[in-house]
Short mmCIF file of N, CA, C and O in Angstrom, two decimals:
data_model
loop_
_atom_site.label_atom_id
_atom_site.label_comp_id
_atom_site.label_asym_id
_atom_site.label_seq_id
_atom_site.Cartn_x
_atom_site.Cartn_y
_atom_site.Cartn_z
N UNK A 11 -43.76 64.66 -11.97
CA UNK A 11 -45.16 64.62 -11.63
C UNK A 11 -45.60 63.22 -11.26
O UNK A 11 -46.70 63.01 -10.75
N UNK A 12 -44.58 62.10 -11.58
CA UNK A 12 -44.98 60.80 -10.84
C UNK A 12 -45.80 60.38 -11.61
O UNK A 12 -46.22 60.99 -12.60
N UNK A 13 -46.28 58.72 -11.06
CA UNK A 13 -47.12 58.25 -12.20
C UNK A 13 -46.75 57.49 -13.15
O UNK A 13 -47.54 56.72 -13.71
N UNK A 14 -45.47 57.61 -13.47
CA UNK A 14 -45.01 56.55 -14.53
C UNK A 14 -44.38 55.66 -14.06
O UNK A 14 -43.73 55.52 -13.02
N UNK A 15 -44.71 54.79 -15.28
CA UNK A 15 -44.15 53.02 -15.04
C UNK A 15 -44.31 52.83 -16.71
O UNK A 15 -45.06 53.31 -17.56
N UNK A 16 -43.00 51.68 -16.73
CA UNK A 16 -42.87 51.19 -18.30
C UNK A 16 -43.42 50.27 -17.65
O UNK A 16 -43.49 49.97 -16.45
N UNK A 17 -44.05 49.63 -19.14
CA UNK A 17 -44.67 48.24 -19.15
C UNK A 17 -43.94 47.31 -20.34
O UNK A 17 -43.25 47.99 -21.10
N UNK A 18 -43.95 46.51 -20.51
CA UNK A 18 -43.25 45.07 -21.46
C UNK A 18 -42.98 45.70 -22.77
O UNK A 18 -42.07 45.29 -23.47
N UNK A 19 -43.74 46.70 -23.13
CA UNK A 19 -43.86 47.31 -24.22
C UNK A 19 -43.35 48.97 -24.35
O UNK A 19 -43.71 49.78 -25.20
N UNK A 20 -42.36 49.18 -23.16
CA UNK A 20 -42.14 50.44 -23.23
C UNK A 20 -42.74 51.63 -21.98
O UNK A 20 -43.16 51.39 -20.85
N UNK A 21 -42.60 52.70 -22.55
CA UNK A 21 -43.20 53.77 -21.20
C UNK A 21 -44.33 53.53 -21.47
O UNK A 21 -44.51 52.89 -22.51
N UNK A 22 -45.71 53.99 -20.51
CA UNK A 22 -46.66 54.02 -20.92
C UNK A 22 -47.04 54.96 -20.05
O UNK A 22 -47.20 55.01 -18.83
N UNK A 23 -47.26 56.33 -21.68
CA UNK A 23 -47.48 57.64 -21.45
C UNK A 23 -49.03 58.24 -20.58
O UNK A 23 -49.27 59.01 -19.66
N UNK A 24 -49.81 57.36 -21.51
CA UNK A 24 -51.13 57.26 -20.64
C UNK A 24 -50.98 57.58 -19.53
O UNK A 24 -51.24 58.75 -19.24
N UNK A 25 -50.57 56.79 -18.64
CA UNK A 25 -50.79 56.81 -16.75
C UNK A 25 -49.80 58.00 -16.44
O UNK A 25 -49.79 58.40 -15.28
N UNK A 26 -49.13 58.47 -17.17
CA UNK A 26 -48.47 59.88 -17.46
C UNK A 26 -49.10 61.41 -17.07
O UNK A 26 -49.42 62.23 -17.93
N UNK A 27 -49.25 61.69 -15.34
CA UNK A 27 -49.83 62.83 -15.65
C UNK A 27 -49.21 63.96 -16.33
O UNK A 27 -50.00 64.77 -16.83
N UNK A 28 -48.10 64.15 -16.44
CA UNK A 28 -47.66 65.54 -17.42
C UNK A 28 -47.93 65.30 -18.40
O UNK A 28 -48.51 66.24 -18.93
N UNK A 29 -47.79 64.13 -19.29
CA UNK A 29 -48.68 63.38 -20.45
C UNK A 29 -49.77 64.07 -20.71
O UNK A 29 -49.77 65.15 -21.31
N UNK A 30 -50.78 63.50 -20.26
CA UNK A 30 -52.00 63.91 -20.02
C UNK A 30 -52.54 64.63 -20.31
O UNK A 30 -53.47 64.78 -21.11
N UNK A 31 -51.62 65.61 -19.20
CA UNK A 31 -51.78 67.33 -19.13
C UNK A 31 -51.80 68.12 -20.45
O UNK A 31 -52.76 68.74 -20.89
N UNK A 32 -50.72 68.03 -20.95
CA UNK A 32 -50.14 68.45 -21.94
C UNK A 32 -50.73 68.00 -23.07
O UNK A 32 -50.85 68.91 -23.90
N UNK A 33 -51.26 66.65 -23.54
CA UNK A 33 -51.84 66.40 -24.62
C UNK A 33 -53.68 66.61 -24.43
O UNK A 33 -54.50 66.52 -25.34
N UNK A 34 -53.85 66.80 -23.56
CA UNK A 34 -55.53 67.44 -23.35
C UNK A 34 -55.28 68.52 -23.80
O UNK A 34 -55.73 68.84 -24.90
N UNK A 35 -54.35 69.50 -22.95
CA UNK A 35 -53.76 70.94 -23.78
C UNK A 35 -54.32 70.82 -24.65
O UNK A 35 -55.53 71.05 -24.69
N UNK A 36 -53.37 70.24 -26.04
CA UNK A 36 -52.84 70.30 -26.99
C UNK A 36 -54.33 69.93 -27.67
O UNK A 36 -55.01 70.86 -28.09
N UNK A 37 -54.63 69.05 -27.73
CA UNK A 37 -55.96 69.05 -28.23
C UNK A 37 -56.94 70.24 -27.83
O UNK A 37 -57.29 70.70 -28.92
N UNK A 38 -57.39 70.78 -27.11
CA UNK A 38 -58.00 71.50 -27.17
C UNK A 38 -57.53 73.00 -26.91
O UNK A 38 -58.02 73.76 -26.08
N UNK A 39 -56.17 73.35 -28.06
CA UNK A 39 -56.03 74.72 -28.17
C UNK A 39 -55.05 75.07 -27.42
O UNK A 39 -54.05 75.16 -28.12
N UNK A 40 -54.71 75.45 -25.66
CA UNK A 40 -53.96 75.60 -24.80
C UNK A 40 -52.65 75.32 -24.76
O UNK A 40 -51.87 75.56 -23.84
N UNK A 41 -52.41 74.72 -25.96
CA UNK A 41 -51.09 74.33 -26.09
C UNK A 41 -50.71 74.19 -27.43
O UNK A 41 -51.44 73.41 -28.04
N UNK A 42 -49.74 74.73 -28.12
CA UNK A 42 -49.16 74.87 -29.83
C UNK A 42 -48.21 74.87 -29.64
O UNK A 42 -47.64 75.54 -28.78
N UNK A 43 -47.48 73.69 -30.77
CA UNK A 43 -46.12 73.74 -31.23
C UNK A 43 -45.90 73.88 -32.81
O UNK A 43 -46.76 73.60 -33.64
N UNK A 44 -44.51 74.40 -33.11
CA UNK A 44 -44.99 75.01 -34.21
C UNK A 44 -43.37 74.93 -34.79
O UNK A 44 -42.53 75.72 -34.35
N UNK A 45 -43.16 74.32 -35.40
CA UNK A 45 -41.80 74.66 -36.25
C UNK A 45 -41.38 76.07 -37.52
O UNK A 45 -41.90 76.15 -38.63
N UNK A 46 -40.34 77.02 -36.95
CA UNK A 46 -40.11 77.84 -37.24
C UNK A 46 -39.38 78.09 -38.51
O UNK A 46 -39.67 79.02 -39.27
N UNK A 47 -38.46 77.26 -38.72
CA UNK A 47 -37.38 76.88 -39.70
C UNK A 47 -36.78 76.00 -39.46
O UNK A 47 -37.27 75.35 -38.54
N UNK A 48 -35.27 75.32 -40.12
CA UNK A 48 -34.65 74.61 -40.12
C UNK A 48 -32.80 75.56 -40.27
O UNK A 48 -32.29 76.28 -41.13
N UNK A 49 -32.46 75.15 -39.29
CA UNK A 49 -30.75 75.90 -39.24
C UNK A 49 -29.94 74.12 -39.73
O UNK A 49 -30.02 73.04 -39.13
N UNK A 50 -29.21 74.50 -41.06
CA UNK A 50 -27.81 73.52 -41.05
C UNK A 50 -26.41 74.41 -40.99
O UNK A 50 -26.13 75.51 -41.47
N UNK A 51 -25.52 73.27 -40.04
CA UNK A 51 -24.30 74.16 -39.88
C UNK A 51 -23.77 74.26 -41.04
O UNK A 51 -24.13 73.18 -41.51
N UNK A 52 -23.00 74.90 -42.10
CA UNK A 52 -22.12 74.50 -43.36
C UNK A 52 -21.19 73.74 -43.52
O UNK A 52 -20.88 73.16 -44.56
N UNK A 53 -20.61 73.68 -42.38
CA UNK A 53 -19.12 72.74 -41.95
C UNK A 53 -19.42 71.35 -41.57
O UNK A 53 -18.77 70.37 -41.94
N UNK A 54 -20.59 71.35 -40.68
CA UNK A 54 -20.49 70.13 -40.01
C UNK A 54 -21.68 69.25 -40.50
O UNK A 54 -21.69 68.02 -40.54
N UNK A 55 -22.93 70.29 -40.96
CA UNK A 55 -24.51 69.70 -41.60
C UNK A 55 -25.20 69.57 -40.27
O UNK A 55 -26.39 69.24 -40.29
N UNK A 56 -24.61 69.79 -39.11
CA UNK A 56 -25.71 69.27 -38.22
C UNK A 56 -26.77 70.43 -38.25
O UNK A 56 -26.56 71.64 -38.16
N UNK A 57 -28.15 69.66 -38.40
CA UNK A 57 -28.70 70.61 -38.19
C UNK A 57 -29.89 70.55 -36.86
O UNK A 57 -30.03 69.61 -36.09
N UNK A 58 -30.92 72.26 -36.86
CA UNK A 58 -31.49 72.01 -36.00
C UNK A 58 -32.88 72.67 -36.33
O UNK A 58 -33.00 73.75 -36.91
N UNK A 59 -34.32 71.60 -35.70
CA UNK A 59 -35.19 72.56 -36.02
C UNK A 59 -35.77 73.31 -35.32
O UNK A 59 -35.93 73.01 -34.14
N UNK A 60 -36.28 74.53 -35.85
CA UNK A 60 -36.24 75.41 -35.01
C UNK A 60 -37.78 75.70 -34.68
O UNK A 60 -38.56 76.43 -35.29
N UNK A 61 -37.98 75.00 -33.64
CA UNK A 61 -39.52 75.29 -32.98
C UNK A 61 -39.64 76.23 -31.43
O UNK A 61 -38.70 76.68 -30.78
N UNK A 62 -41.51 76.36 -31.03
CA UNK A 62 -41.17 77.04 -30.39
C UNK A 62 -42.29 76.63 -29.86
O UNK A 62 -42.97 76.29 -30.83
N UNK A 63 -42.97 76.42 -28.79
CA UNK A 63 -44.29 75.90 -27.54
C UNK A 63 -44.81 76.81 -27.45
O UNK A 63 -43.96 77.70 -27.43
N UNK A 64 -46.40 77.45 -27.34
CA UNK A 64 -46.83 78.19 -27.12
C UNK A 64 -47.83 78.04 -25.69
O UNK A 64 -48.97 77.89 -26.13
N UNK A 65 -47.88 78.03 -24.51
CA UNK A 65 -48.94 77.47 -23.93
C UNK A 65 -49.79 78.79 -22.84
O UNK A 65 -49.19 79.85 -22.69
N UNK A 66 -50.73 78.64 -22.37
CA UNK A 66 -51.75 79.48 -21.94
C UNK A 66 -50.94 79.42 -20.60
O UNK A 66 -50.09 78.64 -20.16
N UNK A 67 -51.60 80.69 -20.10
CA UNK A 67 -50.58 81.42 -18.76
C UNK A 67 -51.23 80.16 -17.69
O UNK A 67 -50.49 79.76 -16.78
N UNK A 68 -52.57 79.58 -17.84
CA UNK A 68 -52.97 78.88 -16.79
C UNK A 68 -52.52 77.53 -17.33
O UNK A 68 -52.87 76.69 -16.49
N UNK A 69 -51.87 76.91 -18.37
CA UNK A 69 -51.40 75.64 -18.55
C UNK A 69 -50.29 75.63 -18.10
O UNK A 69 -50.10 74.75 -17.25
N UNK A 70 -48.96 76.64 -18.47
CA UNK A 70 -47.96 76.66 -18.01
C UNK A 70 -48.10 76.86 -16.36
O UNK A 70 -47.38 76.02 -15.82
N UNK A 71 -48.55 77.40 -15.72
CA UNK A 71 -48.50 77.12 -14.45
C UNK A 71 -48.86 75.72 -14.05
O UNK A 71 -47.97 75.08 -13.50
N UNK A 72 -50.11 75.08 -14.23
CA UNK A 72 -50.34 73.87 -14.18
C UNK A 72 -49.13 72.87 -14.10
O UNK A 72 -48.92 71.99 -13.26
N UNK A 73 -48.16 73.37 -15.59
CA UNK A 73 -47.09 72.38 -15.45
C UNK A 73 -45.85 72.15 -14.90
O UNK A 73 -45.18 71.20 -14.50
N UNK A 74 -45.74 74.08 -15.09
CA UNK A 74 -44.48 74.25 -14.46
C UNK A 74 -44.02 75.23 -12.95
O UNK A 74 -43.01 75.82 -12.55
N UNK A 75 -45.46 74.97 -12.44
CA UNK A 75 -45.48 76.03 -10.89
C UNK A 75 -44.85 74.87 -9.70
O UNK A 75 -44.62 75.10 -8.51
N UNK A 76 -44.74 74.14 -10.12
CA UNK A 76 -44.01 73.73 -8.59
C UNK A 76 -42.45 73.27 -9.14
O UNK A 76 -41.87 72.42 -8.45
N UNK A 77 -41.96 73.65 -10.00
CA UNK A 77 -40.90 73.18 -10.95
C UNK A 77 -39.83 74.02 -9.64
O UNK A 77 -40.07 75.04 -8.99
N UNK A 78 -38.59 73.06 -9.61
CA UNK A 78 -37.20 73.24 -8.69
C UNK A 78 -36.83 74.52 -8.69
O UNK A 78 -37.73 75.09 -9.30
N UNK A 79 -36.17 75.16 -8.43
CA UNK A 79 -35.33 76.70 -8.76
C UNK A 79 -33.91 76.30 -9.01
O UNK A 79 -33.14 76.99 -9.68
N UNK A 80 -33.63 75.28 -8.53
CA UNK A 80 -31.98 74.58 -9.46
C UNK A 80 -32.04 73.02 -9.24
O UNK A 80 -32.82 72.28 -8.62
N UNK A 81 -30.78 72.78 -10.10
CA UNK A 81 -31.08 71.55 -9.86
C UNK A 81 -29.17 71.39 -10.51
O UNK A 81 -28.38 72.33 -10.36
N UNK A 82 -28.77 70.05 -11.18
CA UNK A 82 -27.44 69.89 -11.92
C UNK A 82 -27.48 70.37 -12.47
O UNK A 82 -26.67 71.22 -12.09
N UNK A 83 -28.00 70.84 -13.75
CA UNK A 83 -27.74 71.77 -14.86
C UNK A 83 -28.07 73.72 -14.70
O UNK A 83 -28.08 74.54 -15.61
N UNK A 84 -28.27 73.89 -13.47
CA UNK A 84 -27.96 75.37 -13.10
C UNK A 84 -29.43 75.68 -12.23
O UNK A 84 -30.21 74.86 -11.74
N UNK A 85 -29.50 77.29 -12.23
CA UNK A 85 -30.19 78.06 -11.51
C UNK A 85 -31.47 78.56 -11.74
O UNK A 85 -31.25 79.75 -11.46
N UNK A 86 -32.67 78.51 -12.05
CA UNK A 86 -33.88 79.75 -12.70
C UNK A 86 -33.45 80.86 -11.93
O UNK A 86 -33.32 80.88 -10.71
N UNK A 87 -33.17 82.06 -12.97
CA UNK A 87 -33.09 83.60 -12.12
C UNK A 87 -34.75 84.07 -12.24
O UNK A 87 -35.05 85.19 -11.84
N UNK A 88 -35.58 83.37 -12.69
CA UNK A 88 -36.64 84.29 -12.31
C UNK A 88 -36.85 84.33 -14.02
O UNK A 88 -36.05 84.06 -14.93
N UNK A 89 -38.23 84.77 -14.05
CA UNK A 89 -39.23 84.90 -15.18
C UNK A 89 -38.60 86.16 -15.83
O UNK A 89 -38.46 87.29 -15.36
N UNK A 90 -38.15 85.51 -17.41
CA UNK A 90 -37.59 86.37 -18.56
C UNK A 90 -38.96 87.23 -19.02
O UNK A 90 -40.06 86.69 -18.92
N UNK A 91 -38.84 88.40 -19.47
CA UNK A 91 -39.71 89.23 -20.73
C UNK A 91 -39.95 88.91 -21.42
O UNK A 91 -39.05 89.35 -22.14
N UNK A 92 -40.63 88.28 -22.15
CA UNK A 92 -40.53 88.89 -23.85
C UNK A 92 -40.79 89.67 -24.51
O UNK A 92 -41.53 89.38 -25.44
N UNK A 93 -40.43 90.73 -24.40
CA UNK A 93 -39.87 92.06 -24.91
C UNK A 93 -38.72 91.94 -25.91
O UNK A 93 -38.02 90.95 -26.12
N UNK A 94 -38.66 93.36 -26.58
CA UNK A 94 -37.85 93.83 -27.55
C UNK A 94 -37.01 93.90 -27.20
O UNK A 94 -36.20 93.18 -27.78
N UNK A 95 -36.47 94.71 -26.10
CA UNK A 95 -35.51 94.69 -25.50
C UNK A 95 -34.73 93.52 -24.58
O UNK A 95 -33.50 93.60 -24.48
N UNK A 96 -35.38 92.57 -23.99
CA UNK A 96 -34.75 91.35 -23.50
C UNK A 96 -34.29 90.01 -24.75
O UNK A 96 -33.28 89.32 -24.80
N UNK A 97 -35.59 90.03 -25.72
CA UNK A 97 -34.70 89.76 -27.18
C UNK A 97 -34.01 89.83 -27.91
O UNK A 97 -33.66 88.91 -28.64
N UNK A 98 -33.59 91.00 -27.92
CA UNK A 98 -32.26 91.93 -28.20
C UNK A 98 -31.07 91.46 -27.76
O UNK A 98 -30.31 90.68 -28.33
N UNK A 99 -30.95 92.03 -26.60
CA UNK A 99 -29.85 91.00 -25.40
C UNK A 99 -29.50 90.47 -25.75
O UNK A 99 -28.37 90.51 -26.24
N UNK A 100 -30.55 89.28 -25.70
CA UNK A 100 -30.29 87.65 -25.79
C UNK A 100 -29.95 87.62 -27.16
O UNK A 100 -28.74 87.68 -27.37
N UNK A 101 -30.73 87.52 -28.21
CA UNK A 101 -30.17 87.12 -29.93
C UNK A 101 -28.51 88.39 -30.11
O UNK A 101 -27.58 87.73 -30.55
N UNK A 102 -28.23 89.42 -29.95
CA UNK A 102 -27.19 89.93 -29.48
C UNK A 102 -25.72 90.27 -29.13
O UNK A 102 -24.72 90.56 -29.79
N UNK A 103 -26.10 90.05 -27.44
CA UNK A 103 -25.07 90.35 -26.88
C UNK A 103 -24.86 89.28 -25.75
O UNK A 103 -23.80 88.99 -25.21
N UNK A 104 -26.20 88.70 -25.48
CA UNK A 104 -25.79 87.12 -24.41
C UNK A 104 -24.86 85.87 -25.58
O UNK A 104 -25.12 85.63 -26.77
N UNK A 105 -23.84 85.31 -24.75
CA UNK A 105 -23.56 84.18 -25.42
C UNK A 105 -24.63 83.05 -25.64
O UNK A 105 -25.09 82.51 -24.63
N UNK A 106 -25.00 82.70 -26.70
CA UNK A 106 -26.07 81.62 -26.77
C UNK A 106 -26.25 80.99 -28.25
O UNK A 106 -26.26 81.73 -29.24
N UNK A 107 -26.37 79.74 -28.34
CA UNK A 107 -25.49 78.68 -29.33
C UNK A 107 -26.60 79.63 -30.20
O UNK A 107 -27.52 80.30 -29.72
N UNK A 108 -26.31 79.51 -31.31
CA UNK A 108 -26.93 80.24 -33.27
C UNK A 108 -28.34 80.08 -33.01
O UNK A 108 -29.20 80.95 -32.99
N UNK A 109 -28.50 78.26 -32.73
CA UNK A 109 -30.00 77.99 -32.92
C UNK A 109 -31.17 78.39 -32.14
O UNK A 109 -32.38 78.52 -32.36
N UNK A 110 -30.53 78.53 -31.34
CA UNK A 110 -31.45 79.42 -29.59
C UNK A 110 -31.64 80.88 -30.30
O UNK A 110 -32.74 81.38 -30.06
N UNK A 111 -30.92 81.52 -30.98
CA UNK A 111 -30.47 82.57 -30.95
C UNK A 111 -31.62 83.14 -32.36
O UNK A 111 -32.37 84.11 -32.47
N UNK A 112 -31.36 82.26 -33.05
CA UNK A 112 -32.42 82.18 -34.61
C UNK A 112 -33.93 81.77 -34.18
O UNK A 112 -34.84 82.28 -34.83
N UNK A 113 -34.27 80.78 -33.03
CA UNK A 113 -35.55 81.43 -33.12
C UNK A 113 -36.19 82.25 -32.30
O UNK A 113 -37.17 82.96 -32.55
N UNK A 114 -35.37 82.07 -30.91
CA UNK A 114 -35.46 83.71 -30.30
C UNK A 114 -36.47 84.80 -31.64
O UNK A 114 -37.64 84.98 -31.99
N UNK A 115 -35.25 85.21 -31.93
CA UNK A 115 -35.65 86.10 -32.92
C UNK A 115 -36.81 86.12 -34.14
O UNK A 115 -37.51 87.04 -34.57
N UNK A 116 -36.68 84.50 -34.56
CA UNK A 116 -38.10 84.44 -35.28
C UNK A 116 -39.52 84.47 -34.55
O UNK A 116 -40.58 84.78 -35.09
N UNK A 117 -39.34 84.07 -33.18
CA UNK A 117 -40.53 84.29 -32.37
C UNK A 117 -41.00 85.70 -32.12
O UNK A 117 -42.16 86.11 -32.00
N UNK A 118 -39.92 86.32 -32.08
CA UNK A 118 -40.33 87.54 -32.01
C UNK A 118 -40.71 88.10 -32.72
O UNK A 118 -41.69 88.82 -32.50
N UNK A 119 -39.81 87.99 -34.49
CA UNK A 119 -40.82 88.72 -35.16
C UNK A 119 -42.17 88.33 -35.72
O UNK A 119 -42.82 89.06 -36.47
N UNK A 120 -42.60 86.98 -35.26
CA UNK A 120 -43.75 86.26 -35.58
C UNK A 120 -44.70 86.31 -34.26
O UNK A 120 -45.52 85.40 -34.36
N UNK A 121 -44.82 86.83 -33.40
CA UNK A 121 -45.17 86.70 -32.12
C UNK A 121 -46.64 87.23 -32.00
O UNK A 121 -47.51 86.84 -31.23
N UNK A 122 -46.73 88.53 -33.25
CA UNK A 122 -48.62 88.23 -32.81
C UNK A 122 -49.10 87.34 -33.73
O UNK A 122 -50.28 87.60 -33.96
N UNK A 123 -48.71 86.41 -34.36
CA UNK A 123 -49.53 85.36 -34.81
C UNK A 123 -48.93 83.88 -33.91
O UNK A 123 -49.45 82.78 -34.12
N UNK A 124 -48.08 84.01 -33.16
CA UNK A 124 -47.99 83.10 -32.16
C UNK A 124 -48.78 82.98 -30.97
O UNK A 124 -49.30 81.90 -30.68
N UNK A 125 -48.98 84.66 -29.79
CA UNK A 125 -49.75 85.01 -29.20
C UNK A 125 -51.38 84.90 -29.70
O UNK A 125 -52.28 85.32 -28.97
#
């Protein structure tokens, strides 16, 4: 979204329009983050926490409507469900690391007090 420049002291988020964007959100409602739990591996301890963004159909466009369709790290196929059934899938039968997978599923079953 352009706009940034570090200064002597670091980024400076301010002149930051996705910044901005996102923390006006956030202050006034349009935008929630929310930590779900905490996953540790047993073997290794790494752990992860497990949050999840909530934002209004007209913020997320705001931020993410002119967003690439690929780029180095792969493809967008197009706007997922969130449905029972595409949750399913995914926590499931898609390959997808534990922690993706754990709050998937806690979003879902927490989802009308997320919505």
């Amino acid at each position: 979204m352009g706009g940034e420049r570090s200064t002597a002291t670091g980024f400076d988020y301010e002149s930051w329009p996705l910044y901005r964007l996102l923390t006006d959100a956030r202050e006034d409602g349009r935008v929630r983050s929310l930590v779900l739990g905490v996953g540790v591996d047993p073997l290794t301890f790494a752990t992860d926490f497990l949050t999840v963004t909530v934002l209004e159909a007209e913020t997320f466009d705001a931020v993410f409507g002119d967003i690439a369709a690929s780029n180095s790290e792969g493809r967008i196929v197009g706007r997922v469900p969130f449905d029972a059934e595409t949750v399913r899938r995914h926590v499931r039968d898609e390959p997808m690391q534990a922690a993706g997978a754990a709050v998937l599923d806690l979003a879902w079953r927490h989802r009308e007090d997320l919505l």
